[in-house]
Amino acid sequence: LVSLYLDYGHIWYPLVFALKGLMIVAAWFLLGAPAAWAVPAVLFVNMVYSFGLKGVPIIDVAWCGVWGACYAAIAAPSPYLLILVGLMTAICHLFQALGDATTDAANRITTTAVFSRPISAVVLFVLSALIFSMLQGPLGTGIALTAFFAVGFFFLFTRSQWAWLATKAYFAMMWL
């Protein structure tokens, strides 16, 4: 499939862009104007990440948080939830990047995870602290402190994939 894509890019690229346009039109008719504006935002943020920001430490994680917020905007939740989803997406992305660090380093892509594991821990702590600050008011300090579970998982699990799965399970419980 990749070989076909590379050999016949002149056919695939216009097709992909046409399909993206179709997605925007479908969102407009099926979900309304706000969703129709969110879809190209998701596509744009993803493209900027893929072609430029994936290899920029710290910004790569933050930008993926923007992607998560844009994606959530398709369903038009409140700005509070958009920010919360963005922070959760950034944390999940950091764990994914930690799992890909060896491959990214071999391909000379300097993600946050490749740049520095200690910096990754600091970024994770800051993101968790932001989630804590958002949860403290509506849920109280005790429940808000669970926002730091991701930091605990970072140090508890030797494989980042397990920390990522545990964090996703925690986020799922928070949504319930």
Short mmCIF file of C-alpha atoms in Angstrom, two decimals:
data_model
loop_
_atom_site.label_atom_id
_atom_site.label_comp_id
_atom_site.label_asym_id
_atom_site.label_seq_id
_atom_site.Cartn_x
_atom_site.Cartn_y
_atom_site.Cartn_z
CA LEU A 1 0.00 0.00 0.00
CA VAL A 2 2.79 2.41 0.90
CA SER A 3 4.60 1.54 -2.33
CA LEU A 4 1.46 2.31 -4.34
CA TYR A 5 1.03 5.56 -2.45
CA LEU A 6 4.61 6.62 -3.16
CA ASP A 7 4.63 5.48 -6.77
CA TYR A 8 1.28 7.05 -7.62
CA GLY A 9 1.25 10.10 -5.33
CA HIS A 10 0.07 12.27 -8.20
CA ILE A 11 -3.21 10.30 -8.09
CA TRP A 12 -3.50 9.76 -4.33
CA TYR A 13 -2.87 13.32 -3.15
CA PRO A 14 -5.79 14.86 -5.10
CA LEU A 15 -7.99 11.95 -4.01
CA VAL A 16 -7.09 12.44 -0.34
CA PHE A 17 -7.80 16.18 -0.55
CA ALA A 18 -11.11 15.50 -2.31
CA LEU A 19 -12.09 13.08 0.44
CA LYS A 20 -11.20 15.66 3.06
CA GLY A 21 -13.42 18.16 1.30
CA LEU A 22 -16.19 15.57 1.26
CA MET A 23 -15.76 15.11 5.02
CA ILE A 24 -16.24 18.84 5.58
CA VAL A 25 -19.38 18.90 3.43
CA ALA A 26 -20.74 15.80 5.19
CA ALA A 27 -20.06 17.40 8.58
CA TRP A 28 -21.92 20.52 7.47
CA PHE A 29 -25.02 18.60 6.41
CA LEU A 30 -24.98 15.96 9.13
CA LEU A 31 -23.72 17.90 12.16
CA GLY A 32 -24.11 21.59 11.32
CA ALA A 33 -21.84 24.56 10.74
CA PRO A 34 -19.80 24.43 13.99
CA ALA A 35 -18.76 20.83 13.28
CA ALA A 36 -18.05 21.72 9.67
CA TRP A 37 -15.56 24.35 10.86
CA ALA A 38 -14.00 21.97 13.40
CA VAL A 39 -13.26 19.28 10.79
CA PRO A 40 -10.83 21.38 8.71
CA ALA A 41 -9.28 22.62 11.96
CA VAL A 42 -8.55 18.99 12.90
CA LEU A 43 -7.14 18.30 9.44
CA PHE A 44 -5.00 21.45 9.49
CA VAL A 45 -3.61 20.82 12.98
CA ASN A 46 -2.79 17.22 12.00
CA MET A 47 -1.04 18.34 8.82
CA VAL A 48 1.04 21.00 10.63
CA TYR A 49 2.07 18.41 13.21
CA SER A 50 2.99 15.80 10.60
CA PHE A 51 4.97 18.13 8.37
CA GLY A 52 6.61 20.39 10.92
CA LEU A 53 5.95 20.12 14.63
CA LYS A 54 6.45 16.42 15.28
CA GLY A 55 10.17 17.05 15.65
CA VAL A 56 9.91 20.09 17.93
CA PRO A 57 10.24 19.04 21.59
CA ILE A 58 7.49 20.17 23.96
CA ILE A 59 5.60 21.89 21.12
CA ASP A 60 4.84 18.45 19.66
CA VAL A 61 2.97 17.45 22.81
CA ALA A 62 1.15 20.78 23.15
CA TRP A 63 0.16 20.75 19.48
CA CYS A 64 -1.35 17.28 19.85
CA GLY A 65 -3.38 18.72 22.71
CA VAL A 66 -4.67 21.36 20.28
CA TRP A 67 -5.58 18.53 17.91
CA GLY A 68 -7.57 16.79 20.66
CA ALA A 69 -9.45 19.99 21.48
CA CYS A 70 -10.26 20.59 17.79
CA TYR A 71 -11.43 17.00 17.42
CA ALA A 72 -13.68 17.34 20.47
CA ALA A 73 -15.07 20.57 19.00
CA ILE A 74 -16.75 18.49 16.29
CA ALA A 75 -19.23 17.45 18.96
CA ALA A 76 -19.43 21.10 20.14
CA PRO A 77 -18.87 20.65 23.88
CA SER A 78 -18.16 23.53 26.19
CA PRO A 79 -14.80 25.35 26.11
CA TYR A 80 -14.07 23.80 29.52
CA LEU A 81 -14.39 20.32 28.06
CA LEU A 82 -12.38 21.26 24.98
CA ILE A 83 -9.46 22.31 27.19
CA LEU A 84 -9.79 19.18 29.33
CA VAL A 85 -9.85 16.92 26.26
CA GLY A 86 -6.85 18.80 24.87
CA LEU A 87 -4.84 18.21 28.05
CA MET A 88 -5.80 14.54 28.14
CA THR A 89 -4.85 14.15 24.47
CA ALA A 90 -1.47 15.78 25.11
CA ILE A 91 -0.76 13.34 27.95
CA CYS A 92 -1.76 10.34 25.85
CA HIS A 93 0.38 11.60 22.99
CA LEU A 94 3.39 11.95 25.28
CA PHE A 95 3.05 8.31 26.33
CA GLN A 96 2.74 7.27 22.67
CA ALA A 97 5.85 9.31 21.82
CA LEU A 98 7.73 7.63 24.67
CA GLY A 99 6.83 4.26 23.14
CA ASP A 100 8.06 5.43 19.73
CA ALA A 101 11.22 7.14 21.01
CA THR A 102 13.66 4.53 19.71
CA THR A 103 12.16 4.55 16.23
CA ASP A 104 11.86 8.34 16.17
CA ALA A 105 15.49 8.72 17.28
CA ALA A 106 16.64 6.28 14.59
CA ASN A 107 14.80 8.44 12.04
CA ARG A 108 16.23 11.66 13.52
CA ILE A 109 12.87 12.95 14.72
CA THR A 110 13.42 14.80 17.97
CA THR A 111 10.13 14.48 19.79
CA THR A 112 9.85 15.44 23.43
CA ALA A 113 10.40 11.78 24.31
CA VAL A 114 13.57 11.59 22.21
CA PHE A 115 14.84 14.94 23.48
CA SER A 116 14.78 14.00 27.16
CA ARG A 117 12.98 11.55 29.41
CA PRO A 118 13.31 13.92 32.41
CA ILE A 119 11.82 16.77 30.34
CA SER A 120 9.03 14.37 29.36
CA ALA A 121 8.35 13.82 33.07
CA VAL A 122 8.22 17.59 33.67
CA VAL A 123 5.83 18.09 30.74
CA LEU A 124 3.66 15.27 32.09
CA PHE A 125 3.64 16.87 35.54
CA VAL A 126 2.66 20.28 34.14
CA LEU A 127 -0.16 18.78 32.07
CA SER A 128 -1.39 16.82 35.09
CA ALA A 129 -1.24 19.98 37.23
CA LEU A 130 -3.38 21.79 34.66
CA ILE A 131 -5.94 18.97 34.76
CA PHE A 132 -5.83 19.10 38.56
CA SER A 133 -6.59 22.82 38.50
CA MET A 134 -9.55 22.22 36.18
CA LEU A 135 -10.98 19.37 38.28
CA GLN A 136 -10.46 20.92 41.70
CA GLY A 137 -13.38 23.36 41.54
CA PRO A 138 -16.11 21.06 40.28
CA LEU A 139 -14.91 17.79 41.90
CA GLY A 140 -12.91 18.84 44.97
CA THR A 141 -9.25 18.48 45.85
CA GLY A 142 -9.34 14.76 46.66
CA ILE A 143 -10.66 13.67 43.27
CA ALA A 144 -8.65 16.35 41.47
CA LEU A 145 -5.44 14.86 42.89
CA THR A 146 -6.11 11.78 40.78
CA ALA A 147 -4.98 13.92 37.83
CA PHE A 148 -1.46 13.00 38.92
CA PHE A 149 -2.07 9.28 38.34
CA ALA A 150 -0.45 9.70 34.92
CA VAL A 151 2.76 10.90 36.60
CA GLY A 152 2.64 7.88 38.89
CA PHE A 153 2.12 5.57 35.92
CA PHE A 154 5.12 7.19 34.20
CA PHE A 155 7.36 6.08 37.06
CA LEU A 156 5.54 2.85 37.95
CA PHE A 157 5.61 1.15 34.56
CA THR A 158 8.86 0.35 32.78
CA ARG A 159 7.06 0.23 29.42
CA SER A 160 5.37 3.45 28.37
CA GLN A 161 2.64 1.50 26.56
CA TRP A 162 1.40 0.20 29.91
CA ALA A 163 1.46 3.69 31.39
CA TRP A 164 -0.46 4.95 28.36
CA LEU A 165 -3.12 2.24 28.70
CA ALA A 166 -3.46 2.83 32.45
CA THR A 167 -3.80 6.57 31.84
CA LYS A 168 -6.44 6.00 29.18
CA ALA A 169 -8.35 3.77 31.60
CA TYR A 170 -8.14 6.52 34.24
CA PHE A 171 -9.43 9.11 31.74
CA ALA A 172 -12.30 6.78 30.82
CA MET A 173 -13.28 6.47 34.48
CA MET A 174 -13.14 10.26 34.88
CA TRP A 175 -15.52 10.69 31.94
CA LEU A 176 -17.95 8.19 33.46
#
